[in-house]
Coordinates of C-alpha atoms in Angstrom, one line a residue:
Chain X
X1188 CA 30.3 11.9 -21.2
X1189 CA 27.5 14.3 -20.4
X1190 CA 24.9 12.0 -22.1
X1191 CA 26.3 9.0 -20.3
X1192 CA 25.9 10.9 -17.0
X1193 CA 22.3 12.1 -17.8
X1194 CA 21.5 8.5 -18.6
X1195 CA 22.8 7.3 -15.2
X1196 CA 20.9 10.1 -13.5
X1197 CA 17.8 9.0 -15.3
X1198 CA 18.3 5.5 -14.0
X1199 CA 18.6 6.8 -10.5
X1200 CA 15.3 8.8 -10.9
X1201 CA 13.6 5.6 -12.3
X1202 CA 14.9 3.5 -9.4
X1203 CA 13.8 6.0 -6.7
X1204 CA 10.5 6.6 -8.3
X1205 CA 9.9 2.8 -8.5
X1206 CA 10.5 2.5 -4.8
X1207 CA 8.3 5.4 -4.1
X1208 CA 5.4 3.8 -6.1
X1209 CA 5.9 0.6 -4.3
X1210 CA 5.9 2.3 -0.9
X1211 CA 2.8 4.4 -1.7
X1212 CA 0.7 1.5 -2.7
X1213 CA 1.8 -1.3 -0.2
X1214 CA -0.5 -1.9 2.8
X1215 CA -3.6 -0.5 1.1
X1216 CA -7.0 -2.0 2.1
X1217 CA -8.5 -3.9 -0.8
X1218 CA -11.6 -1.6 -0.9
X1219 CA -9.3 1.1 -2.2
X1220 CA -7.8 -0.9 -5.0
X1221 CA -10.2 0.2 -7.7
X1222 CA -10.1 3.9 -6.8
X1223 CA -6.3 3.7 -6.6
X1224 CA -6.1 2.1 -10.0
X1225 CA -8.2 4.9 -11.3
X1226 CA -6.1 7.4 -9.4
X1227 CA -2.8 6.2 -10.7
X1228 CA -4.5 6.1 -14.1
X1229 CA -5.0 9.9 -13.6
X1230 CA -1.4 10.4 -12.6
X1231 CA 0.1 9.0 -15.7
X1232 CA -2.1 11.4 -17.6
X1233 CA 0.8 13.7 -17.1
X1234 CA 1.8 12.4 -20.5
X1235 CA -0.3 15.2 -21.9
X1236 CA 2.5 17.5 -21.0
X1237 CA 4.9 15.5 -23.2
X1238 CA 2.4 15.5 -26.0
X1239 CA 1.9 19.2 -25.7
X1240 CA 5.7 19.8 -25.8
X1241 CA 6.0 17.5 -28.9
X1242 CA 3.1 19.3 -30.6
X1243 CA 4.6 22.8 -29.9
X1244 CA 7.8 21.7 -31.6
X1245 CA 6.1 20.0 -34.5
X1246 CA 7.5 21.2 -37.9
X1247 CA 5.7 18.9 -40.3
X1248 CA 2.1 17.9 -41.0
X1249 CA 2.7 14.4 -39.8
X1250 CA 4.1 15.7 -36.5
X1251 CA 1.2 18.0 -36.2
X1252 CA -1.4 15.3 -36.8
X1253 CA 0.3 12.8 -34.4
X1254 CA 0.9 15.5 -31.8
X1255 CA -2.7 16.6 -32.0
X1256 CA -3.9 13.0 -31.5
X1257 CA -1.5 12.7 -28.6
X1258 CA -2.8 15.8 -26.9
X1259 CA -6.4 14.6 -27.5
X1260 CA -5.7 11.2 -25.9
X1261 CA -3.6 12.7 -23.1
X1262 CA -6.2 15.2 -22.2
X1263 CA -8.8 12.4 -22.2
X1264 CA -6.6 10.4 -19.9
X1265 CA -6.2 13.4 -17.5
X1266 CA -9.8 14.6 -17.4
X1267 CA -11.4 11.2 -17.6
X1268 CA -9.1 9.8 -14.9
X1269 CA -9.8 12.7 -12.6
X1270 CA -13.6 12.6 -13.0
X1271 CA -13.8 8.8 -12.6
X1272 CA -11.6 8.8 -9.5
X1273 CA -13.4 11.8 -8.0
X1274 CA -16.7 10.0 -8.5
X1275 CA -15.4 6.8 -6.9
X1276 CA -13.9 8.6 -3.9
X1277 CA -17.0 10.7 -3.3
X1278 CA -18.6 7.4 -2.2
X1279 CA -16.0 7.1 0.5
X1280 CA -17.1 10.0 2.6
X1281 CA -17.7 8.1 5.8
X1282 CA -21.3 8.3 7.0
X1283 CA -20.4 8.8 10.6
X1284 CA -18.4 11.9 9.7
X1285 CA -21.0 13.4 7.4
X1286 CA -23.7 13.2 10.1
X1287 CA -22.1 15.5 12.7
X1288 CA -21.2 18.0 9.9
X1289 CA -24.8 18.3 9.0
X1290 CA -25.7 18.7 12.6
X1291 CA -23.1 21.5 13.0
X1292 CA -24.6 23.4 10.1
X1293 CA -28.0 23.4 11.7
Chain Y
X499 CA 15.1 32.4 -21.9
X500 CA 17.0 30.7 -19.1
X501 CA 14.7 32.2 -16.5
X502 CA 11.7 30.8 -18.4
X503 CA 13.2 27.3 -18.5
X504 CA 13.8 27.5 -14.8
X505 CA 10.2 28.4 -14.2
X506 CA 9.0 25.5 -16.3
X507 CA 11.4 23.1 -14.6
X508 CA 10.5 24.2 -11.1
X509 CA 6.7 24.0 -11.8
X510 CA 7.3 20.5 -13.1
X511 CA 9.1 19.7 -9.8
X512 CA 6.3 21.1 -7.7
X513 CA 3.7 19.2 -9.8
X514 CA 5.4 15.8 -9.5
X515 CA 5.7 16.4 -5.8
X516 CA 1.9 17.1 -5.6
X517 CA 1.1 14.1 -7.8
X518 CA 3.0 11.6 -5.6
X519 CA 1.7 13.2 -2.4
X520 CA -1.8 13.0 -3.8
X521 CA -1.4 9.4 -4.7
X522 CA -0.1 8.7 -1.2
X523 CA -3.2 10.4 0.3
X524 CA -5.4 8.3 -2.0
X525 CA -4.1 5.2 -0.4
X526 CA -6.0 5.7 2.9
X527 CA -9.8 5.9 3.1
X528 CA -9.7 8.9 5.4
X529 CA -7.6 11.1 3.2
X530 CA -8.5 9.6 -0.2
X531 CA -11.0 12.4 -1.3
X532 CA -8.4 15.1 -0.7
X533 CA -5.7 13.1 -2.4
X534 CA -7.3 13.3 -5.8
X535 CA -7.8 17.0 -5.4
X536 CA -4.1 17.5 -4.5
X537 CA -3.0 15.5 -7.5
X538 CA -5.5 17.4 -9.6
X539 CA -3.9 20.8 -8.7
X540 CA -0.5 19.4 -9.5
X541 CA -1.7 18.3 -12.9
X542 CA -3.4 21.6 -13.7
X543 CA -0.3 23.4 -12.6
X544 CA 2.1 21.4 -14.8
X545 CA -0.2 21.5 -17.8
X546 CA -0.5 25.3 -17.7
X547 CA 3.2 25.7 -17.1
X548 CA 3.9 23.6 -20.1
X549 CA 2.4 26.3 -22.3
X550 CA 5.5 28.4 -21.3
X551 CA 7.3 26.0 -23.6
X552 CA 6.0 27.9 -26.6
X553 CA 8.6 30.6 -26.0
X554 CA 11.5 28.1 -26.4
X555 CA 10.5 26.0 -29.4
X556 CA 13.0 24.8 -31.9
X557 CA 13.9 27.0 -34.9
X558 CA 12.2 24.5 -37.3
X559 CA 8.9 24.7 -35.5
X560 CA 8.7 28.6 -35.2
X561 CA 6.8 29.2 -38.5
X562 CA 4.2 26.6 -37.4
X563 CA 3.8 27.8 -33.8
X564 CA 0.5 29.6 -34.1
X565 CA -1.1 26.5 -35.8
X566 CA 0.5 24.2 -33.2
X567 CA -0.8 26.2 -30.3
X568 CA -4.3 26.3 -31.8
X569 CA -4.1 22.6 -32.3
X570 CA -3.0 22.1 -28.7
X571 CA -5.8 24.1 -27.3
X572 CA -8.3 22.4 -29.6
X573 CA -6.9 19.0 -28.6
X574 CA -7.2 19.7 -24.9
X575 CA -10.8 20.9 -25.3
X576 CA -11.9 18.0 -27.4
X577 CA -10.1 15.2 -25.5
X578 CA -10.8 16.7 -22.1
X579 CA -14.3 17.7 -22.9
X580 CA -15.3 14.3 -24.3
X581 CA -13.7 12.4 -21.4
X582 CA -15.1 14.7 -18.8
X583 CA -18.6 14.4 -20.2
X584 CA -18.2 10.6 -20.6
X585 CA -16.7 10.2 -17.1
X586 CA -19.6 12.1 -15.5
X587 CA -22.4 10.6 -17.3
X588 CA -21.5 6.9 -17.3
X589 CA -23.1 4.7 -14.6
X590 CA -21.1 3.6 -11.6
X591 CA -21.3 0.0 -12.8
X592 CA -19.5 0.9 -16.0
X593 CA -16.5 2.4 -14.2
X594 CA -14.1 -0.4 -14.8
X595 CA -14.4 -0.1 -18.6
X596 CA -14.0 3.6 -18.4
X597 CA -10.8 3.2 -16.5
X598 CA -9.7 0.9 -19.3
X599 CA -10.6 3.4 -22.0
X600 CA -8.9 6.4 -20.3
X601 CA -5.8 4.3 -19.6
X602 CA -5.6 3.2 -23.2
X603 CA -5.8 6.9 -24.2
X604 CA -2.8 7.6 -22.0
X605 CA -0.9 4.7 -23.6
X606 CA -1.9 6.2 -27.0
X607 CA -0.5 9.6 -26.0
X608 CA 2.8 8.0 -25.0
X609 CA 2.9 6.2 -28.3
X610 CA 2.2 9.5 -30.1
X611 CA 5.2 11.1 -28.3
X612 CA 7.3 8.1 -29.4
X613 CA 6.2 8.5 -33.0
X614 CA 7.3 12.1 -33.1
X615 CA 10.6 11.3 -31.4
X616 CA 11.2 8.6 -34.0
X617 CA 10.3 10.7 -37.1
X618 CA 11.0 14.2 -36.0
X619 CA 14.1 16.2 -36.9
X620 CA 15.5 16.4 -33.3
X621 CA 19.0 14.9 -33.3
X622 CA 19.4 12.2 -30.6
X623 CA 21.7 9.4 -29.8
X624 CA 20.9 5.7 -30.2
X625 CA 20.2 5.2 -26.5
X626 CA 17.3 7.7 -26.4
X627 CA 16.0 6.2 -29.6
X628 CA 16.0 2.7 -28.2
X629 CA 14.2 4.0 -25.0
X630 CA 11.7 5.7 -27.3
X631 CA 11.1 2.4 -29.1
X632 CA 10.5 0.6 -25.8
X633 CA 8.1 3.3 -24.6
X634 CA 6.3 3.3 -28.0
X635 CA 6.0 -0.5 -27.8
X636 CA 4.6 -0.6 -24.3
X637 CA 2.3 2.5 -24.9
X638 CA 0.9 1.0 -28.2
X639 CA 0.2 -2.3 -26.5
X640 CA -1.5 -0.6 -23.7
X641 CA -3.6 1.4 -26.1
X642 CA -4.9 -1.6 -28.2
X643 CA -5.0 -4.0 -25.3
X644 CA -7.0 -1.5 -23.2
X645 CA -9.5 -1.0 -26.0
X646 CA -10.0 -4.8 -26.2
X647 CA -10.4 -4.9 -22.4
X648 CA -13.0 -2.1 -22.7
X649 CA -14.9 -3.9 -25.4
X650 CA -15.0 -7.1 -23.3
X651 CA -16.2 -5.4 -20.2
X652 CA -18.7 -3.3 -22.1
X653 CA -20.2 -6.5 -23.5
X654 CA -19.2 -5.7 -27.1
X655 CA -16.9 -8.7 -27.2
X656 CA -18.2 -11.6 -25.2
X657 CA -16.2 -14.7 -26.1
X658 CA -12.4 -15.1 -25.5
X659 CA -10.8 -15.8 -28.9
X660 CA -8.5 -18.7 -28.8
X661 CA -7.0 -20.9 -31.5
X662 CA -4.3 -23.6 -31.7
X663 CA -0.7 -22.4 -31.5
X664 CA -1.9 -19.0 -30.3
X665 CA 1.0 -18.6 -27.9
X666 CA 3.5 -19.2 -30.7
X667 CA 1.7 -16.7 -32.9
X668 CA 1.7 -14.1 -30.1
X669 CA 5.3 -14.7 -29.3
X670 CA 6.2 -14.4 -33.0
X671 CA 4.2 -11.1 -33.4
X672 CA 6.0 -9.7 -30.3
X673 CA 9.5 -10.7 -31.4
X674 CA 9.0 -9.4 -34.9
X675 CA 7.7 -6.1 -33.4
X676 CA 10.8 -5.8 -31.2
X677 CA 13.0 -6.5 -34.2
X678 CA 11.2 -3.8 -36.2
X679 CA 11.6 -1.4 -33.3
X680 CA 15.3 -1.9 -33.1
X681 CA 15.5 -1.5 -36.9
X682 CA 13.5 1.7 -36.6
X683 CA 16.0 3.1 -34.0
X684 CA 19.1 2.2 -36.0
X685 CA 17.6 3.3 -39.4
X686 CA 16.7 6.7 -37.8
X687 CA 16.6 9.3 -40.6
X688 CA 17.9 6.7 -43.2
X689 CA 16.3 4.8 -46.0
X690 CA 13.8 2.3 -44.8
X691 CA 13.6 4.0 -41.3
X692 CA 10.1 5.4 -42.0
X693 CA 8.8 2.0 -43.2
X694 CA 10.3 0.2 -40.2
X695 CA 8.8 2.8 -37.8
X696 CA 5.3 2.4 -39.4
X697 CA 5.5 -1.4 -39.4
X698 CA 6.8 -1.3 -35.8
X699 CA 3.8 0.6 -34.5
X700 CA 1.4 -1.6 -36.4
X701 CA 3.1 -4.6 -34.9
X702 CA 2.9 -3.1 -31.4
X703 CA -0.8 -2.4 -31.7
X704 CA -1.3 -6.0 -33.0
X705 CA 0.7 -7.4 -30.1
X706 CA -1.6 -5.7 -27.6
X707 CA -4.7 -7.1 -29.4
X708 CA -3.2 -10.6 -29.6
X709 CA -2.2 -10.5 -25.9
X710 CA -5.7 -9.5 -24.7
X711 CA -8.2 -11.5 -26.9
X712 CA -7.7 -14.9 -25.3
X713 CA -8.2 -13.6 -21.8
X714 CA -11.7 -14.1 -20.4
X715 CA -13.8 -11.2 -19.0
X716 CA -13.4 -12.3 -15.4
X717 CA -9.7 -11.6 -15.6
X718 CA -10.1 -8.2 -17.2
X719 CA -9.6 -6.2 -13.9
X720 CA -6.1 -7.7 -13.5
X721 CA -5.4 -7.0 -17.2
X722 CA -6.5 -3.4 -16.9
X723 CA -4.4 -2.9 -13.9
X724 CA -1.5 -4.4 -15.8
X725 CA -2.0 -2.1 -18.7
X726 CA -2.3 0.8 -16.3
X727 CA 1.2 -0.1 -15.1
X728 CA 2.3 -0.4 -18.8
X729 CA 1.1 3.1 -19.6
X730 CA 2.9 4.4 -16.5
X731 CA 6.1 2.8 -17.7
X732 CA 5.7 4.0 -21.2
X733 CA 5.1 7.6 -19.9
X734 CA 8.2 7.3 -17.8
X735 CA 10.3 6.2 -20.7
X736 CA 9.0 8.9 -23.0
X737 CA 9.7 11.3 -20.2
X738 CA 13.4 10.3 -20.4
X739 CA 13.4 10.9 -24.2
X740 CA 11.8 14.3 -23.7
X741 CA 14.2 15.1 -20.8
X742 CA 11.2 15.8 -18.6
X743 CA 11.8 14.5 -15.0
X744 CA 8.1 15.1 -14.0
X745 CA 7.0 12.6 -16.6
X746 CA 9.8 10.2 -15.6
X747 CA 8.8 10.4 -11.9
X748 CA 5.0 10.3 -12.3
X749 CA 5.3 7.6 -15.0
X750 CA 7.6 5.3 -13.0
X751 CA 5.7 5.8 -9.8
X752 CA 2.6 4.6 -11.6
X753 CA 4.6 1.8 -13.3
X754 CA 5.7 0.3 -10.0
X755 CA 2.5 1.1 -8.0
X756 CA 0.5 -0.4 -10.9
X757 CA 2.6 -3.5 -11.0
X758 CA 2.2 -4.0 -7.2
X759 CA -1.6 -3.4 -7.5
X760 CA -1.8 -6.0 -10.3
X761 CA 0.0 -8.6 -8.2
X762 CA -2.3 -7.8 -5.2
X763 CA -5.4 -8.2 -7.4
X764 CA -4.1 -11.5 -8.9
X765 CA -3.4 -12.7 -5.4
X766 CA -7.1 -12.0 -4.5
X767 CA -8.0 -14.5 -7.1
X768 CA -5.3 -16.9 -6.0
X769 CA -3.6 -16.7 -9.4
X770 CA -0.3 -15.5 -10.6
X771 CA -0.1 -12.9 -13.3
X772 CA 1.5 -15.3 -15.8
X773 CA -1.4 -17.6 -15.0
X774 CA -3.9 -14.8 -15.9
X775 CA -2.0 -13.9 -19.1
X776 CA -1.0 -17.3 -20.5
X777 CA -3.4 -20.0 -19.2
X778 CA -6.6 -20.5 -21.0
X779 CA -8.9 -20.0 -18.1
X780 CA -12.3 -21.7 -18.5
X781 CA -11.1 -24.0 -21.2
X782 CA -12.1 -27.0 -19.1
X783 CA -15.7 -25.8 -19.2
X784 CA -16.7 -28.2 -22.0
X785 CA -16.0 -31.1 -19.6
X786 CA -17.8 -29.8 -16.6
X787 CA -21.2 -30.7 -17.9
X788 CA -20.7 -34.2 -16.5
X789 CA -21.5 -35.3 -13.0
X790 CA -24.8 -35.7 -11.2
X791 CA -27.3 -33.3 -12.7
X792 CA -30.0 -32.6 -10.2
X793 CA -32.8 -30.0 -10.6
X794 CA -32.1 -26.8 -8.7
X795 CA -35.0 -25.8 -6.4
X796 CA -36.8 -22.6 -7.1
X797 CA -38.7 -20.4 -4.7
X798 CA -40.8 -17.3 -5.1
X799 CA -39.3 -14.0 -4.0
X800 CA -42.0 -13.4 -1.4
X801 CA -41.4 -16.8 0.3
X802 CA -37.6 -16.2 0.4
X803 CA -38.3 -12.7 1.9
X804 CA -40.5 -14.1 4.6
X805 CA -37.9 -16.6 5.6
X806 CA -35.4 -13.8 5.9
X807 CA -37.8 -11.6 7.8
X808 CA -38.1 -14.3 10.6
X809 CA -34.4 -15.3 10.5
X810 CA -32.1 -14.0 13.2
X811 CA -29.1 -13.5 11.0
X812 CA -28.6 -12.9 7.3
X813 CA -25.4 -12.5 5.3
X814 CA -25.7 -10.9 1.9
X815 CA -23.2 -11.8 -0.9
X816 CA -23.5 -9.3 -3.7
X817 CA -21.9 -9.9 -7.1
X818 CA -21.8 -8.4 -10.5
X819 CA -25.4 -9.3 -11.2
X820 CA -26.4 -6.8 -8.6
X821 CA -24.4 -4.1 -10.2
X822 CA -25.8 -4.9 -13.7
X823 CA -29.3 -4.7 -12.4
X824 CA -28.5 -1.4 -10.6
X825 CA -30.3 -2.9 -7.7
X826 CA -28.0 -1.8 -4.9
X827 CA -30.4 0.9 -3.7
X828 CA -33.3 -1.5 -3.7
X829 CA -31.2 -4.0 -1.8
X830 CA -30.5 -1.5 0.9
X831 CA -34.2 -0.7 1.2
X832 CA -34.8 -4.4 1.8
X833 CA -31.9 -4.6 4.3
X834 CA -33.3 -1.7 6.2
X835 CA -36.7 -3.5 6.5
X836 CA -34.9 -6.6 7.8
X837 CA -33.0 -4.5 10.3
X838 CA -36.2 -2.9 11.5
X839 CA -37.6 -6.4 12.1
X840 CA -34.6 -7.1 14.3
X841 CA -32.6 -9.3 11.8
X842 CA -28.8 -9.0 12.0
X843 CA -27.7 -8.2 8.5
X844 CA -24.1 -8.2 7.2
X845 CA -22.6 -7.9 3.7
X846 CA -19.8 -10.2 2.7
X847 CA -17.5 -8.9 -0.1
X848 CA -15.3 -11.2 -2.0
X849 CA -12.0 -9.5 -3.0
X850 CA -13.0 -9.7 -6.6
X851 CA -16.7 -9.2 -6.3
X852 CA -18.1 -7.2 -9.1
X853 CA -15.5 -6.6 -11.7
X854 CA -12.7 -5.1 -9.7
X855 CA -11.4 -5.3 -6.1
X856 CA -13.4 -2.7 -4.2
X857 CA -15.9 -2.1 -7.0
X858 CA -18.7 -3.7 -4.9
X859 CA -17.8 -1.5 -1.9
X860 CA -18.1 1.5 -4.1
X861 CA -21.5 0.4 -5.4
X862 CA -22.8 -0.3 -1.9
X863 CA -21.4 3.0 -0.6
X864 CA -23.3 4.7 -3.4
X865 CA -26.5 3.1 -2.1
X866 CA -25.7 4.5 1.4
X867 CA -24.8 1.2 3.1
X868 CA -22.7 2.1 6.2
X869 CA -19.2 0.8 6.4
X870 CA -19.6 -1.2 9.5
X871 CA -22.0 -3.6 7.8
X872 CA -19.6 -4.5 5.1
X873 CA -17.1 -7.3 5.8
X874 CA -14.1 -8.6 3.9
X875 CA -13.9 -12.3 3.1
X876 CA -11.3 -13.2 5.8
X877 CA -13.4 -11.5 8.5
X878 CA -16.7 -13.1 7.8
X879 CA -16.0 -16.5 6.3
X880 CA -16.2 -18.4 9.7
X881 CA -19.6 -16.8 10.5
X882 CA -21.5 -18.4 7.7
X883 CA -21.8 -21.7 9.5
X884 CA -23.8 -19.9 12.4
X885 CA -25.9 -17.9 10.0
X886 CA -29.5 -18.6 9.2
X887 CA -29.6 -17.3 5.7
X888 CA -27.0 -16.4 3.0
X889 CA -28.5 -14.3 0.3
X890 CA -26.5 -14.4 -2.9
X891 CA -27.3 -11.8 -5.4
X892 CA -25.8 -12.1 -8.9
X893 CA -22.7 -13.8 -7.7
X894 CA -21.6 -17.2 -8.8
X895 CA -17.9 -18.1 -9.0
X896 CA -17.0 -16.5 -5.7
X897 CA -19.3 -18.9 -3.9
X898 CA -18.6 -22.0 -5.9
X899 CA -17.7 -24.7 -3.5
X900 CA -15.9 -26.7 -6.2
X901 CA -13.0 -24.2 -5.8
X902 CA -12.5 -25.9 -2.4
X903 CA -13.1 -29.5 -3.4
X904 CA -12.9 -30.2 -7.1
X905 CA -9.2 -30.5 -8.1
X906 CA -10.2 -30.7 -11.8
X907 CA -12.1 -27.4 -11.7
X908 CA -10.4 -24.5 -13.4
X909 CA -11.1 -22.3 -10.4
X910 CA -9.8 -24.9 -7.9
X911 CA -7.8 -23.1 -5.2
X912 CA -9.5 -19.7 -5.6
X913 CA -10.5 -18.5 -2.1
X914 CA -14.3 -18.4 -1.9
X915 CA -17.0 -17.2 0.5
X916 CA -18.4 -20.1 2.5
X917 CA -22.0 -19.2 1.7
X918 CA -22.8 -22.9 1.2
X919 CA -22.3 -23.5 4.9
X920 CA -25.2 -21.3 5.9
X921 CA -28.4 -23.0 7.1
X922 CA -30.3 -21.8 4.2
X923 CA -29.0 -20.3 0.9
X924 CA -31.0 -18.1 -1.5
X925 CA -29.6 -17.3 -4.8
X926 CA -31.1 -14.4 -6.8
X927 CA -30.1 -15.1 -10.4
X928 CA -31.5 -14.4 -13.8
X929 CA -31.2 -18.0 -15.0
X930 CA -29.1 -21.1 -14.6
X931 CA -26.4 -19.7 -16.7
X932 CA -22.8 -20.0 -15.6
X933 CA -20.5 -17.4 -14.2
X934 CA -17.7 -15.6 -16.0
X935 CA -15.4 -18.6 -15.5
X936 CA -18.0 -20.8 -17.2
X937 CA -17.9 -23.4 -14.5
X938 CA -20.9 -25.2 -13.2
X939 CA -21.8 -24.3 -9.6
X940 CA -22.7 -27.3 -7.4
X941 CA -24.0 -25.0 -4.7
X942 CA -27.2 -24.4 -6.7
X943 CA -28.0 -28.1 -6.4
X944 CA -27.4 -28.4 -2.7
X945 CA -30.3 -29.3 -0.4
X946 CA -30.1 -26.1 1.6
X947 CA -30.1 -23.9 -1.5
X948 CA -33.1 -22.4 -3.4
X949 CA -33.0 -20.3 -6.4
X950 CA -35.0 -17.1 -6.8
X951 CA -35.0 -16.5 -10.5
X952 CA -35.4 -13.0 -12.0
X953 CA -33.7 -9.7 -12.4
X954 CA -32.3 -8.6 -9.1
X955 CA -34.1 -5.2 -9.2
X956 CA -37.5 -6.9 -9.8
X957 CA -36.9 -9.7 -7.3
X958 CA -35.8 -7.2 -4.6
X959 CA -38.9 -5.1 -5.3
X960 CA -41.1 -8.1 -4.7
X961 CA -39.2 -8.9 -1.5
X962 CA -39.6 -5.4 -0.2
X963 CA -43.4 -5.6 -0.8
X964 CA -43.6 -9.0 0.8
X965 CA -41.9 -7.8 4.0
X966 CA -44.0 -4.7 4.0
X967 CA -47.2 -6.8 3.8
X968 CA -46.0 -8.7 6.9
X969 CA -45.8 -5.5 8.9
X970 CA -43.2 -4.7 11.5
X971 CA -43.8 -6.3 14.8

């Protein structure tokens, strides 16, 4: 009974999260499509947490090897996703905003 | 121990909130920069908090804990260090393939979690096992598919691989893999379960490869976006198996957001997703060699530059060739000269210019081109007819008029920029080669069109010199 209930709750989480994702992305200007793809790529890097937990609980050599590979790939996803997104978004600092800031510093 | 579990759970809750909020901020140009920072803090927080999990590991894992923690730290340093170095050092033009690669790694990590769930000693019911199989399948396909996409965009794999009956073979591989996956779930911890699991993952990796190899390079952005959604979904499913709501939420948010993004990208090319995945785009190329073959006119860079210097309006259509030549900075130098001479210069960006929607905007922004000079297709398409010169740099398919007129053309129906309607068209191009869709472009043979052959960087340098020689009046 408890497992059935947790399964149902999981379905609710999935449904609400799916709507959230839809709402977050809709009505986005096309210039942000690439940075957003990269940004969402970063967000699913949270899988590294799952890989870490799996590795911590590893009790055989096979699990240790696979878990280690999982952590390497997950960490690559997180860090790579962040760096690439950050570099892309750095281009979006609007020029008209940057100019008065420079003036203010002087 | 209960307290510790609460701390881990609460930090995961805060982190998933920060991740979704960060993604929301990333969807507006004004807040985008702070969005990734917000999401970054969330990620750092949840990763650090996950180390508290070492105090509540299963009995079986306790003797191995020290080794496991060392492996974990090593893995974070190696994976994160390599990706960080790679992500920083790679050129802006190579960003799309980097996204593909990092996305594939995420899919691989989800698959690894699935492997452990299918082989590990933890007792679970059949439902979580089937969910694990689904996540493992999607994650593995995302891993191998993304690597193929990366290879294609990186120029390591140039030709789409197609053969007769490919769709049937692909479907067979996929069905067999699903069957093996179901077997692996039901034979969990029984004879043959290990073999079924192994074969299942091999099949899943193969399915990802099969699905991606027939798709041409021009469609890779859509495919990468799809695999991005795949990885998100896989992470969400593995999150359920690991009973980790943060993974479930972050994964599913990306799964649905990525799907929507994929649909929007496909729409930009006037195609459906099934059309991208299952139609053999460009197959008609063999037959396009027919038709009137005129000689394309060619003109020296200096002459073209002079024409533009004395024009009153110029629209520039940048494409992937500009990105490859790394000539965006040089282009802006040239544009500044034209502006100084009183020419009205605008940039027209096709939704899929470059290799991804928005990629070209990023490259132009890198060169310092202000926003108000850059126009989307819908906003500028009617202006071409009143424009003196359209300068096309390294773009081809997005200005191919046969998309408008030729029903037999494989790109028929794709929205294009009406550059052919300008009074004069200059095309900077390395040669008469065809675009990614491998379709002949009748624009190049039009009377009002002249080709400027050469590498965009070299041609623009000559143009800058030519205008400088004329002096500013």
